[in-house]
């Protein structure tokens, strides 16, 4: 089904509907406000706890406490969350940009070239959709170890620089573009790379945005692989590094733990909110078949 | 072993005949093309295993695992050859690979496409295909970190997971399935067209019972060591996926109503998608803390009962993991259901309303069916999430406890690998089989539709 057409159709319909039914939907607003309150509650509570010390927290004070700066000192200076976050940021950016780049090149090859064995290559890539990395993560550790990159930034990122998702997202998008684009480009004497950078990429911002959001979140939120491979504390990423704020049993400081969790969530939430629109549009287009 | 080879070759021929015929092609050609795959496919597993499972000194369990491996190799080869072969021999069967013909392609650059594909192909081959092959090898060896030798142990790492026993929860659904199958058969015989849909209802019941029986049969094959892990994985996955989809659809229906400020509601509902599974674990670790958690405080204010400690209570521990996972995945589900609901034809709904269909009937017969593709996509992505990503939530929230109540397949793989990496590799391949089963079910249910999802 054609989701993009449906989306534009809905957008055209909305003003008429609004005019007809404005107001009188108070129960919907009540229900939705309640649902939003429940869904935001864990993070709102985390924000409150992040400013409190243990005594205030155990009293179940639902107000801002006065220990925010002390908690920040523990998180930022004591446990060096900033260092973990820098590693996470580098890893997430390399992975998302790398995947977009390899995906663009693969999409270009699949759509604008006819070469022998093309369908074998196509299946070779397609089948990896059924092969989650986590299945062979123990062996992947051995492989990166043999290459001597285990635990380094190269070891954290290189295995994830290409994916079937990226290749097919762009293949699908390019295949839906009019064929005369590349004919015109060829008449103008543009080589494939010029065609990609000057014609295709400007036409792909939504898909590119969607992929960058997904892969940035994927990279930033990656947990198991750094947990298994990174030995050096200074090379660790924030998702694993947060464990240094958690204690089992007595002596848990809740304020710093919540503050750390919140700070570590700021970059992915900002990226998601900033690119929410292209994310939705890009996904609607990718699924448009 | 020779009779086994003959059987898989015949199976290949039969599958080939059926597949080619269903595509409107010659059944004999299909049989001739696919039979060799059935004959040679078992070598995929038997050569690396050196046929050790069929040596005379091996026990019954080894023989059984060997037979499964034998059949597995044959099945993979038959499926691959049947799928690719039919796609090649039927006109226009290769999907829309060549849609638009050759117009607009670059013709005189034979090397260029390979250069463009080298990065993708190298990384997939070296960091995805090779580790998968390596996982097979590890699963037949005793591998201790730092040990100089990695002795070959045949299928011992697999048989360690097994210990079949006949349990009531397997016998009951199996018996019910048998009754339903017979009843469906009888009902279809006596069905008066257009008068009753008993036959259809029985067929649907039979479908559900098949799933239930297969799951129960799988659980009853595992031994006391792995069965709790399998059951935990099932509980956490089905809880996360089923409740998550139902709640997500409900919220998406509300937020799709034409009301003011719905984009604000949507943003408020969707953003937890950006939060990582480990951080979801941390948030609920503090919220449900047995001494200082706000959840217990609210619970004890609102109800006369005391809330159990989730770090010692197995049921509550699983509930908390499921709640945390649903909270984290809900945004994604809502996002896609909103997109799907924009796709539902309003003309059709208005027509149904004029014909007197009430809200529930409109939902059941118009909205729900048109959301089926998105529902399947969401089931597969959320199952994948539950299999692989909930690991991070569990690590911070419960650490797999209390006494293994939240140790799911992935957690157990990492846990046993500290002893013998081969055990972890065997567990990984069991999980891989589960992923393939879900994928196969999705393929069967949706035709040949592939979702290039996240």
XYZ file of C-alpha atoms in Angstrom:
743
model
C 0.000 0.000 0.000
C 1.102 3.497 -0.731
C 1.758 5.110 2.613
C 3.166 8.384 1.286
C 0.034 8.996 -0.755
C -2.068 8.149 2.274
C -0.055 10.582 4.383
C -0.501 13.445 1.925
C -4.165 12.573 1.565
C -4.611 12.692 5.334
C -2.851 16.034 5.540
C -5.259 17.448 2.972
C -8.245 16.071 4.849
C -7.284 17.284 8.288
C -8.438 20.954 8.133
C -11.956 20.013 7.032
C -12.270 17.452 9.798
C -10.913 19.791 12.408
C -13.466 22.412 11.466
C -16.248 19.907 11.845
C -15.259 18.366 15.138
C -13.307 20.970 17.048
C -13.997 20.775 20.778
C -16.226 18.258 22.494
C -13.406 15.722 22.748
C -12.452 16.451 26.337
C -12.475 12.752 27.307
C -9.841 12.045 24.639
C -7.654 14.799 26.068
C -8.063 13.388 29.575
C -7.216 9.854 28.429
C -4.212 10.946 26.375
C -2.875 13.227 29.113
C -3.083 10.343 31.580
C -1.300 7.988 29.177
C 1.415 10.559 28.487
C 1.812 11.119 32.233
C 2.283 7.385 32.842
C 4.694 7.006 29.946
C 6.786 10.010 31.020
C 6.596 9.169 34.740
C 9.788 7.059 34.942
C 11.869 9.859 33.471
C 10.157 12.615 35.479
C 10.837 10.588 38.616
C 14.431 10.113 37.473
C 14.811 13.891 37.082
C 13.568 14.415 40.649
C 15.800 11.699 42.136
C 18.770 13.091 40.212
C 18.554 16.248 42.339
C 18.091 14.460 45.668
C 20.280 12.676 48.169
C 19.360 9.270 49.531
C 17.539 10.654 52.596
C 15.196 12.792 50.477
C 14.633 9.943 48.063
C 13.710 7.447 50.780
C 11.149 9.942 52.131
C 9.471 9.774 48.697
C 9.736 13.559 48.285
C 8.307 14.402 44.890
C 10.087 17.752 44.806
C 13.474 18.906 43.603
C 16.183 18.211 46.147
C 19.356 20.192 46.796
C 22.000 17.622 45.863
C 22.065 18.124 42.103
C 25.585 19.615 42.082
C 26.932 16.971 44.451
C 25.443 14.237 42.260
C 26.847 15.898 39.151
C 30.265 16.004 40.788
C 30.103 12.261 41.500
C 28.915 11.419 37.995
C 31.082 13.772 35.985
C 34.335 14.146 37.961
C 34.405 11.027 40.094
C 33.239 8.436 37.551
C 34.202 10.368 34.393
C 30.909 9.924 32.570
C 32.105 12.548 30.081
C 34.930 10.292 28.941
C 32.510 7.401 28.385
C 30.164 9.726 26.488
C 32.935 10.888 24.150
C 33.699 7.243 23.297
C 29.996 6.556 22.744
C 29.646 9.607 20.506
C 32.648 8.682 18.354
C 31.400 5.111 18.046
C 27.823 6.110 17.201
C 28.905 8.690 14.604
C 31.342 6.327 12.878
C 28.738 3.558 12.747
C 25.854 5.716 11.505
C 27.850 7.627 8.891
C 29.692 4.488 7.777
C 26.504 2.492 7.350
C 24.883 5.310 5.396
C 27.936 5.544 3.107
C 28.199 1.811 2.366
C 24.422 1.657 1.956
C 24.409 4.509 -0.576
C 27.145 2.829 -2.637
C 25.414 -0.561 -2.539
C 22.065 0.972 -3.465
C 23.694 2.742 -6.414
C 25.235 -0.538 -7.604
C 21.994 -2.501 -7.286
C 19.771 -0.010 -9.084
C 21.942 1.625 -11.750
C 24.140 -1.283 -12.883
C 23.465 -4.613 -14.570
C 26.295 -7.054 -13.939
C 26.664 -10.828 -14.053
C 25.925 -12.514 -10.735
C 23.842 -9.585 -9.543
C 21.127 -11.806 -8.102
C 23.682 -13.870 -6.165
C 25.018 -10.692 -4.571
C 21.448 -9.618 -3.893
C 20.652 -12.851 -2.034
C 24.014 -12.738 -0.256
C 22.999 -9.389 1.233
C 19.318 -10.271 1.684
C 20.010 -13.375 3.764
C 21.948 -11.372 6.347
C 18.591 -9.897 7.409
C 18.025 -13.260 9.104
C 21.459 -13.330 10.772
C 21.493 -11.126 13.875
C 25.007 -10.201 15.000
C 24.258 -11.352 18.536
C 23.947 -14.984 17.363
C 27.608 -15.134 16.456
C 28.906 -12.515 18.868
C 31.200 -15.023 20.627
C 32.825 -15.946 17.328
C 32.919 -12.289 16.265
C 35.015 -11.684 19.359
C 37.482 -14.349 18.180
C 37.558 -12.856 14.667
C 38.301 -9.299 15.833
C 40.810 -10.739 18.282
C 42.626 -12.462 15.387
C 42.738 -9.134 13.539
C 44.210 -7.531 16.657
C 41.496 -4.859 16.856
C 39.455 -6.325 19.717
C 38.587 -3.705 22.320
C 39.773 -0.740 20.241
C 37.560 1.836 18.525
C 38.214 -0.026 15.255
C 37.013 -3.252 16.834
C 33.920 -1.520 18.178
C 32.894 -0.009 14.855
C 34.251 -1.850 11.788
C 32.047 -4.971 12.157
C 28.969 -2.710 12.015
C 29.878 -0.485 9.072
C 27.577 -2.251 6.603
C 24.135 -3.782 6.820
C 21.408 -5.179 4.630
C 19.017 -2.627 6.140
C 21.064 0.281 4.810
C 21.681 -1.293 1.395
C 18.017 -2.162 0.838
C 16.688 1.104 2.233
C 18.584 2.968 -0.502
C 17.964 0.335 -3.177
C 14.251 0.641 -2.527
C 14.371 4.421 -2.550
C 16.466 4.701 -5.749
C 14.311 2.127 -7.550
C 11.265 4.333 -6.953
C 12.931 7.401 -8.479
C 12.214 8.074 -12.175
C 14.632 6.296 -14.527
C 15.162 9.360 -16.713
C 17.164 11.003 -13.907
C 20.187 8.862 -14.636
C 19.662 9.125 -18.388
C 19.786 12.890 -18.103
C 22.835 12.669 -15.844
C 24.603 10.399 -18.332
C 23.812 12.772 -21.196
C 25.404 15.525 -19.134
C 28.494 13.330 -18.821
C 28.219 12.722 -15.067
C 30.002 9.612 -13.808
C 28.195 7.404 -11.264
C 29.814 9.035 -8.245
C 28.896 12.532 -9.478
C 25.376 11.254 -10.150
C 25.234 9.949 -6.560
C 26.524 13.090 -4.871
C 24.747 15.685 -7.044
C 21.446 14.021 -7.911
C 20.658 11.039 -5.684
C 21.774 12.298 -2.261
C 19.846 15.596 -2.550
C 16.767 13.499 -3.372
C 17.340 11.164 -0.404
C 17.503 13.452 2.638
C 14.476 11.839 4.304
C 15.720 8.279 3.872
C 19.220 9.331 4.859
C 17.845 11.119 7.933
C 15.821 8.078 8.940
C 18.819 5.780 8.579
C 21.117 8.154 10.469
C 18.653 8.332 13.397
C 18.216 4.564 13.580
C 21.906 3.828 13.322
C 22.952 6.603 15.701
C 20.558 5.187 18.307
C 21.829 1.678 17.496
C 25.438 2.760 17.988
C 24.842 4.897 21.073
C 22.689 2.240 22.736
C 24.991 -0.703 21.924
C 25.740 -2.600 25.116
C 26.680 -6.262 24.680
C 29.557 -5.821 22.212
C 31.500 -3.193 24.226
C 30.739 -5.173 27.398
C 32.380 -8.268 25.890
C 35.350 -6.676 24.163
C 36.490 -3.469 25.878
C 38.909 -4.094 28.736
C 40.377 -0.641 29.238
C 38.218 1.661 31.336
C 39.285 4.693 29.302
C 38.016 3.054 26.090
C 34.638 2.090 27.551
C 31.295 3.449 26.282
C 28.620 5.025 28.437
C 26.071 2.179 28.375
C 28.598 -0.125 30.060
C 30.303 2.631 32.047
C 27.078 3.434 33.904
C 27.568 0.182 35.808
C 30.236 1.960 37.862
C 27.382 4.008 39.391
C 25.422 0.912 40.388
C 26.041 -1.091 43.535
C 24.452 -4.328 44.504
C 23.185 -4.434 48.057
C 23.705 -1.563 50.496
C 25.443 1.695 49.683
C 23.626 2.426 46.431
C 23.586 6.180 45.738
C 20.386 6.697 43.779
C 20.836 10.346 42.818
C 24.065 9.899 40.838
C 22.747 6.697 39.188
C 19.611 8.443 37.929
C 21.570 11.537 36.895
C 24.020 9.387 34.945
C 21.198 7.540 33.207
C 19.585 10.869 32.267
C 22.768 12.483 30.979
C 23.548 9.382 28.915
C 20.074 9.633 27.342
C 20.310 13.279 26.284
C 22.208 12.786 22.966
C 19.959 10.035 21.539
C 16.794 11.884 22.581
C 18.022 15.123 20.972
C 18.952 13.307 17.749
C 15.599 11.540 17.722
C 13.543 14.696 18.341
C 15.544 16.781 15.850
C 15.157 14.202 13.085
C 11.707 12.891 13.989
C 10.080 14.284 10.848
C 12.534 12.872 8.282
C 12.547 9.667 10.334
C 8.807 9.188 9.893
C 8.799 10.306 6.262
C 11.828 8.204 5.378
C 10.308 5.121 6.931
C 6.988 5.669 5.236
C 8.838 5.894 1.927
C 11.014 2.860 2.576
C 7.978 0.750 3.344
C 6.069 2.121 0.389
C 5.725 -0.901 -1.879
C 23.405 -43.340 7.122
C 22.680 -44.326 3.531
C 18.916 -44.653 4.092
C 18.967 -41.144 5.589
C 20.533 -39.776 2.398
C 17.885 -41.550 0.314
C 15.145 -40.059 2.483
C 16.381 -36.471 2.203
C 16.849 -36.871 -1.562
C 13.236 -38.058 -1.893
C 12.099 -35.210 0.370
C 13.970 -32.774 -1.895
C 12.303 -34.232 -4.988
C 8.841 -33.962 -3.415
C 9.409 -30.377 -2.256
C 10.773 -29.418 -5.683
C 7.763 -30.957 -7.441
C 5.293 -29.181 -5.162
C 7.056 -25.806 -5.359
C 7.464 -25.883 -9.161
C 3.844 -26.968 -9.619
C 2.542 -24.211 -7.358
C 4.404 -21.752 -9.613
C 2.742 -23.297 -12.675
C 5.936 -24.966 -13.900
C 6.842 -28.569 -14.704
C 6.846 -30.652 -11.520
C 9.354 -33.130 -12.963
C 11.920 -30.364 -13.592
C 11.485 -29.177 -10.019
C 12.010 -32.670 -8.636
C 15.169 -33.129 -10.735
C 16.619 -29.772 -9.660
C 15.894 -29.995 -5.930
C 16.581 -33.726 -5.303
C 20.399 -33.269 -5.485
C 20.102 -30.554 -2.841
C 18.376 -33.071 -0.579
C 21.115 -35.614 -1.343
C 24.092 -33.306 -0.790
C 22.620 -30.854 1.766
C 23.303 -33.059 4.819
C 27.010 -32.815 4.018
C 26.846 -29.177 5.233
C 26.580 -30.491 8.782
C 27.980 -34.030 8.447
C 31.376 -33.069 7.025
C 32.291 -30.650 9.840
C 30.937 -33.152 12.384
C 32.905 -35.958 10.680
C 29.696 -38.009 11.084
C 30.739 -38.501 14.704
C 27.130 -38.744 15.895
C 26.637 -42.061 14.088
C 29.737 -43.810 15.396
C 28.850 -47.085 17.131
C 29.961 -46.017 20.618
C 27.690 -42.956 20.590
C 24.482 -42.942 22.620
C 20.872 -42.538 21.537
C 20.856 -38.801 22.283
C 23.896 -38.232 20.048
C 22.185 -40.172 17.254
C 19.063 -38.035 17.673
C 21.011 -34.750 17.574
C 22.919 -36.093 14.578
C 19.687 -36.886 12.772
C 18.401 -33.381 13.470
C 21.672 -31.904 12.178
C 21.438 -34.168 9.116
C 17.863 -33.070 8.431
C 18.770 -29.458 9.153
C 21.517 -29.455 6.530
C 19.142 -31.032 4.027
C 16.370 -28.540 4.869
C 18.648 -25.526 4.431
C 19.903 -26.783 1.057
C 16.423 -27.754 -0.164
C 14.915 -24.429 0.884
C 17.735 -22.450 -0.707
C 17.706 -24.342 -4.012
C 13.905 -24.405 -4.206
C 13.570 -20.699 -3.463
C 16.372 -19.478 -5.739
C 15.674 -22.045 -8.466
C 12.016 -21.176 -8.714
C 12.804 -17.478 -8.665
C 15.188 -17.992 -11.605
C 13.043 -20.315 -13.702
C 9.745 -18.467 -13.447
C 9.469 -15.338 -15.575
C 9.479 -12.157 -13.525
C 9.872 -14.263 -10.386
C 12.936 -12.507 -9.066
C 10.814 -9.980 -7.260
C 11.186 -6.530 -8.727
C 14.931 -6.893 -9.063
C 14.799 -5.812 -12.695
C 11.801 -3.530 -12.603
C 12.189 -0.708 -15.053
C 14.328 -2.815 -17.368
C 17.760 -1.571 -18.322
C 16.804 2.020 -19.015
C 18.900 4.548 -17.186
C 21.635 2.109 -16.169
C 25.344 2.663 -16.628
C 26.334 0.116 -19.273
C 30.009 0.371 -20.120
C 31.526 0.148 -16.668
C 31.877 -3.552 -15.771
C 34.152 -2.982 -12.757
C 32.320 -0.061 -11.193
C 29.448 -1.989 -9.493
C 31.899 -4.341 -7.804
C 33.909 -1.408 -6.500
C 30.713 0.084 -5.092
C 29.741 -3.209 -3.449
C 33.158 -4.116 -2.033
C 32.683 -2.322 1.334
C 29.287 -3.885 2.020
C 30.243 -7.371 0.827
C 33.586 -7.449 2.664
C 32.083 -6.424 5.976
C 29.141 -8.814 5.683
C 31.453 -11.692 4.712
C 34.151 -11.088 7.329
C 32.036 -9.931 10.287
C 28.720 -11.741 9.744
C 29.092 -14.870 7.576
C 32.498 -15.912 8.868
C 31.570 -15.605 12.572
C 28.444 -17.664 11.896
C 30.548 -20.484 10.400
C 32.964 -20.045 13.295
C 30.046 -20.361 15.761
C 29.253 -23.783 14.253
C 32.871 -24.812 14.737
C 33.014 -23.503 18.331
C 29.801 -25.362 19.184
C 31.503 -28.716 18.545
C 34.592 -27.946 20.611
C 35.497 -27.520 24.240
C 36.848 -23.969 24.313
C 38.158 -22.496 27.537
C 39.570 -19.000 27.458
C 43.345 -19.128 27.655
C 43.502 -22.913 27.258
C 46.077 -23.968 24.649
C 43.958 -26.773 23.124
C 40.377 -26.796 21.899
C 39.419 -30.493 21.748
C 36.655 -31.695 19.406
C 33.706 -32.929 21.475
C 31.206 -33.887 18.749
C 27.705 -32.724 19.807
C 28.296 -32.881 23.575
C 27.639 -29.139 23.923
C 24.182 -29.717 22.438
C 23.262 -32.901 24.302
C 24.143 -31.036 27.516
C 21.087 -28.852 26.827
C 18.744 -31.799 26.287
C 16.836 -34.211 28.500
C 13.461 -35.030 26.978
C 10.574 -35.905 29.250
C 6.853 -36.285 28.738
C 4.994 -33.535 30.589
C 1.296 -32.845 30.965
C 1.682 -29.390 29.397
C 2.852 -31.086 26.230
C 0.333 -33.951 26.259
C -2.720 -31.709 26.808
C -2.228 -29.349 23.826
C -1.167 -32.265 21.637
C -4.361 -34.157 22.488
C -6.455 -31.012 22.001
C -4.768 -30.505 18.635
C -5.658 -34.030 17.585
C -9.307 -33.516 18.587
C -9.473 -30.136 16.834
C -7.883 -31.527 13.672
C -10.404 -34.368 13.491
C -13.300 -32.033 14.319
C -12.189 -29.521 11.671
C -12.012 -32.314 9.112
C -15.511 -33.558 9.994
C -16.954 -30.041 10.115
C -15.581 -29.244 6.664
C -17.166 -32.398 5.276
C -20.575 -31.465 6.618
C -20.307 -27.716 6.157
C -23.313 -26.149 4.472
C -21.933 -23.290 2.419
C -22.855 -19.863 3.750
C -24.717 -21.193 6.757
C -22.135 -21.679 9.480
C -18.467 -20.933 9.915
C -17.734 -23.698 12.428
C -15.198 -25.153 10.012
C -13.322 -21.854 9.788
C -13.337 -21.383 13.518
C -12.036 -24.902 14.063
C -9.296 -24.310 11.491
C -8.233 -21.176 13.340
C -8.265 -23.055 16.647
C -6.183 -25.778 15.037
C -3.632 -23.167 13.887
C -3.285 -21.811 17.425
C -2.973 -25.342 18.838
C -0.231 -26.193 16.340
C 1.850 -23.251 17.606
C 1.147 -24.205 21.226
C 2.054 -27.864 20.649
C 5.273 -27.057 18.794
C 6.361 -24.714 21.588
C 5.464 -27.256 24.303
C 7.210 -30.056 22.386
C 10.362 -27.935 22.098
C 10.247 -27.136 25.823
C 9.833 -30.792 26.765
C 12.916 -31.750 24.721
C 15.222 -29.543 26.811
C 16.690 -30.880 30.023
C 16.554 -29.382 33.529
C 19.468 -27.062 32.778
C 18.156 -25.297 29.706
C 14.382 -25.673 30.034
C 14.002 -22.778 32.520
C 16.019 -20.580 30.143
C 13.755 -21.489 27.235
C 10.597 -20.924 29.288
C 11.904 -17.586 30.600
C 12.692 -16.470 27.049
C 9.172 -17.434 25.978
C 7.527 -15.620 28.885
C 9.573 -12.435 28.520
C 9.171 -12.395 24.730
C 5.459 -13.120 24.545
C 4.724 -10.752 27.421
C 6.681 -7.919 25.841
C 5.340 -8.468 22.328
C 1.671 -9.295 22.925
C 0.947 -6.760 25.666
C 3.143 -4.163 23.971
C 1.327 -4.472 20.639
C -2.154 -4.407 22.216
C -1.398 -1.350 24.361
C 0.447 0.365 21.509
C -2.443 -0.142 19.108
C -4.921 1.189 21.674
C -2.871 4.336 22.246
C -2.292 4.804 18.510
C -6.063 4.652 17.935
C -6.575 7.405 20.525
C -3.797 9.628 19.250
C -4.983 9.253 15.648
C -8.300 10.911 16.460
C -8.628 14.380 14.981
C -7.984 16.433 18.103
C -5.969 19.522 18.801
C -2.363 19.092 19.915
C -2.039 15.524 18.761
C 1.502 16.051 17.494
C 2.445 17.081 21.055
C 0.831 13.939 22.448
C 2.598 11.886 19.793
C 6.015 13.313 20.652
C 5.402 12.796 24.382
C 4.473 9.163 23.746
C 7.153 8.262 21.245
C 10.422 9.597 22.625
C 11.194 6.737 25.087
C 12.105 4.855 21.901
C 15.414 6.765 21.976
C 16.303 5.490 25.468
C 18.595 2.472 25.585
C 17.636 -0.925 27.043
C 20.326 -0.673 29.755
C 19.035 2.742 30.837
C 15.460 1.430 30.916
C 16.875 -1.217 33.248
C 18.474 1.441 35.483
C 15.268 3.513 35.713
C 13.176 0.526 36.768
C 15.977 -0.701 39.065
C 15.502 2.468 41.102
C 11.714 2.706 40.722
C 11.153 -0.862 41.946
C 13.916 -0.844 44.547
C 12.577 -3.041 47.398
C 13.421 -0.482 50.107
C 13.409 2.938 48.525
C 11.452 2.420 45.279
C 8.523 4.694 44.537
C 6.580 1.793 42.976
C 6.334 -0.063 46.279
C 5.377 3.185 48.055
C 2.533 3.866 45.586
C 1.404 0.244 45.716
C 1.270 0.205 49.517
C -0.578 3.547 49.602
C -3.235 2.413 47.150
C -3.705 -1.208 48.221
C -3.742 -2.944 51.611
C -1.048 -5.417 50.527
C 2.704 -5.209 50.730
C 4.620 -5.364 47.470
C 6.960 -8.355 47.186
C 10.659 -7.753 46.658
C 11.359 -8.159 42.950
C 14.946 -9.106 43.677
C 13.762 -12.242 45.486
C 10.321 -12.851 43.961
C 10.588 -14.675 40.625
C 7.163 -13.679 39.266
C 7.513 -9.997 40.084
C 11.044 -9.982 38.638
C 9.705 -11.204 35.296
C 6.813 -8.723 35.435
C 9.208 -5.837 36.068
C 11.460 -6.877 33.163
C 8.400 -7.079 30.888
C 7.097 -3.693 32.069
C 10.488 -2.085 31.451
C 10.729 -3.605 27.954
C 7.188 -2.597 27.034
C 7.836 0.942 28.266
C 10.939 1.135 26.094
C 9.443 -0.370 22.906
C 6.004 1.255 23.122
C 7.098 4.421 21.305
C 8.260 2.458 18.273
C 5.028 0.433 18.163
C 2.868 3.557 18.463
C 4.887 5.302 15.737
C 4.259 2.513 13.253
C 0.619 1.990 14.181
C -0.025 5.722 13.689
C 1.526 5.467 10.215
C -0.591 2.378 9.530
C -3.802 4.023 10.703
C -3.282 6.895 8.261
C -3.448 4.226 5.602
C -6.926 2.963 6.537
C -9.462 4.081 3.972
C -11.797 6.628 5.569
C -14.358 6.237 2.788
C -14.704 2.570 3.657
C -15.083 3.359 7.361
C -17.709 5.995 6.667
C -19.580 3.587 4.410
C -19.475 0.951 7.149
C -20.753 3.476 9.660
C -23.698 4.333 7.382
C -24.474 0.638 7.107
C -24.812 0.564 10.870
C -21.488 -1.006 11.892
C -20.645 -0.021 15.459
C -17.193 1.078 16.584
C -16.089 -2.441 17.588
C -17.276 -3.948 14.262
C -15.499 -1.210 12.298
C -12.329 -1.911 14.278
C -12.590 -5.704 13.983
C -13.496 -5.940 10.302
C -11.865 -2.887 8.687
C -9.135 -1.320 10.801
C -7.506 -4.480 12.178
C -7.222 -6.315 8.815
C -5.688 -3.312 7.077
C -3.060 -3.129 9.841
C -1.986 -6.767 9.347
C 1.270 -6.036 7.427
C 2.387 -3.520 10.061
C 1.420 -5.921 12.846
C 3.614 -8.656 11.363
C 6.497 -6.220 10.936
C 6.104 -5.112 14.560
C 5.877 -8.691 15.854
C 9.142 -9.603 14.160
C 11.006 -6.449 15.244
C 9.713 -6.722 18.818
C 10.530 -10.444 19.036
C 14.040 -9.646 17.815
C 14.194 -6.903 20.451
C 13.060 -9.311 23.166
C 15.571 -11.971 22.090
C 18.625 -9.743 21.854
C 18.184 -6.261 23.336
C 16.362 -7.029 26.584
C 19.728 -8.462 27.637
C 20.841 -4.907 28.507
C 17.727 -4.254 30.598
C 18.138 -7.549 32.464
C 21.818 -6.892 33.125
C 21.062 -3.692 35.072
C 17.656 -4.638 36.482
C 17.979 -8.188 37.808
C 21.294 -9.582 36.588
C 19.341 -12.670 35.487
C 18.053 -13.465 38.965
C 16.468 -14.247 41.347
C 17.893 -17.761 40.947
C 17.705 -17.608 37.160
C 14.084 -16.412 36.895
C 15.043 -13.727 34.368
C 17.969 -15.546 32.724
C 16.814 -15.577 29.107
C 18.596 -17.222 26.175
C 21.019 -14.358 25.521
C 21.880 -13.895 29.205
C 22.506 -17.629 29.521
C 24.763 -17.636 26.438
C 27.022 -14.991 27.972
C 26.880 -16.699 31.380
C 27.889 -20.196 30.232
C 30.599 -18.787 27.942
C 32.720 -17.870 30.935
C 33.209 -21.629 31.363
C 33.103 -23.178 27.906
C 32.622 -20.918 24.879
C 31.414 -24.026 23.032
C 28.379 -24.170 25.346
C 27.627 -20.544 24.522
C 27.975 -21.253 20.800
C 25.557 -24.200 21.045
C 23.088 -21.986 22.915
C 23.530 -19.306 20.232
C 22.592 -21.761 17.505
C 19.498 -22.865 19.432
C 18.518 -19.184 19.591
C 19.303 -18.876 15.877
C 16.863 -21.735 15.216
C 14.229 -19.791 17.156
C 14.889 -16.674 15.048
C 14.568 -18.744 11.868
C 11.312 -20.270 13.126
C 9.829 -16.800 13.702
C 11.039 -15.647 10.278
C 9.598 -18.733 8.578
C 6.274 -18.197 10.355
C 6.242 -14.582 9.168
C 7.029 -15.621 5.584
C 4.253 -18.197 5.641
C 1.756 -15.776 7.087
C 2.507 -12.782 4.874
C 3.454 -14.444 1.606
C 6.815 -13.418 0.219
C 6.742 -9.958 1.678
C 10.042 -8.883 3.214
C 10.211 -5.919 5.551
C 13.479 -4.089 5.491
C 13.045 -3.017 9.074
C 15.432 -1.692 11.648
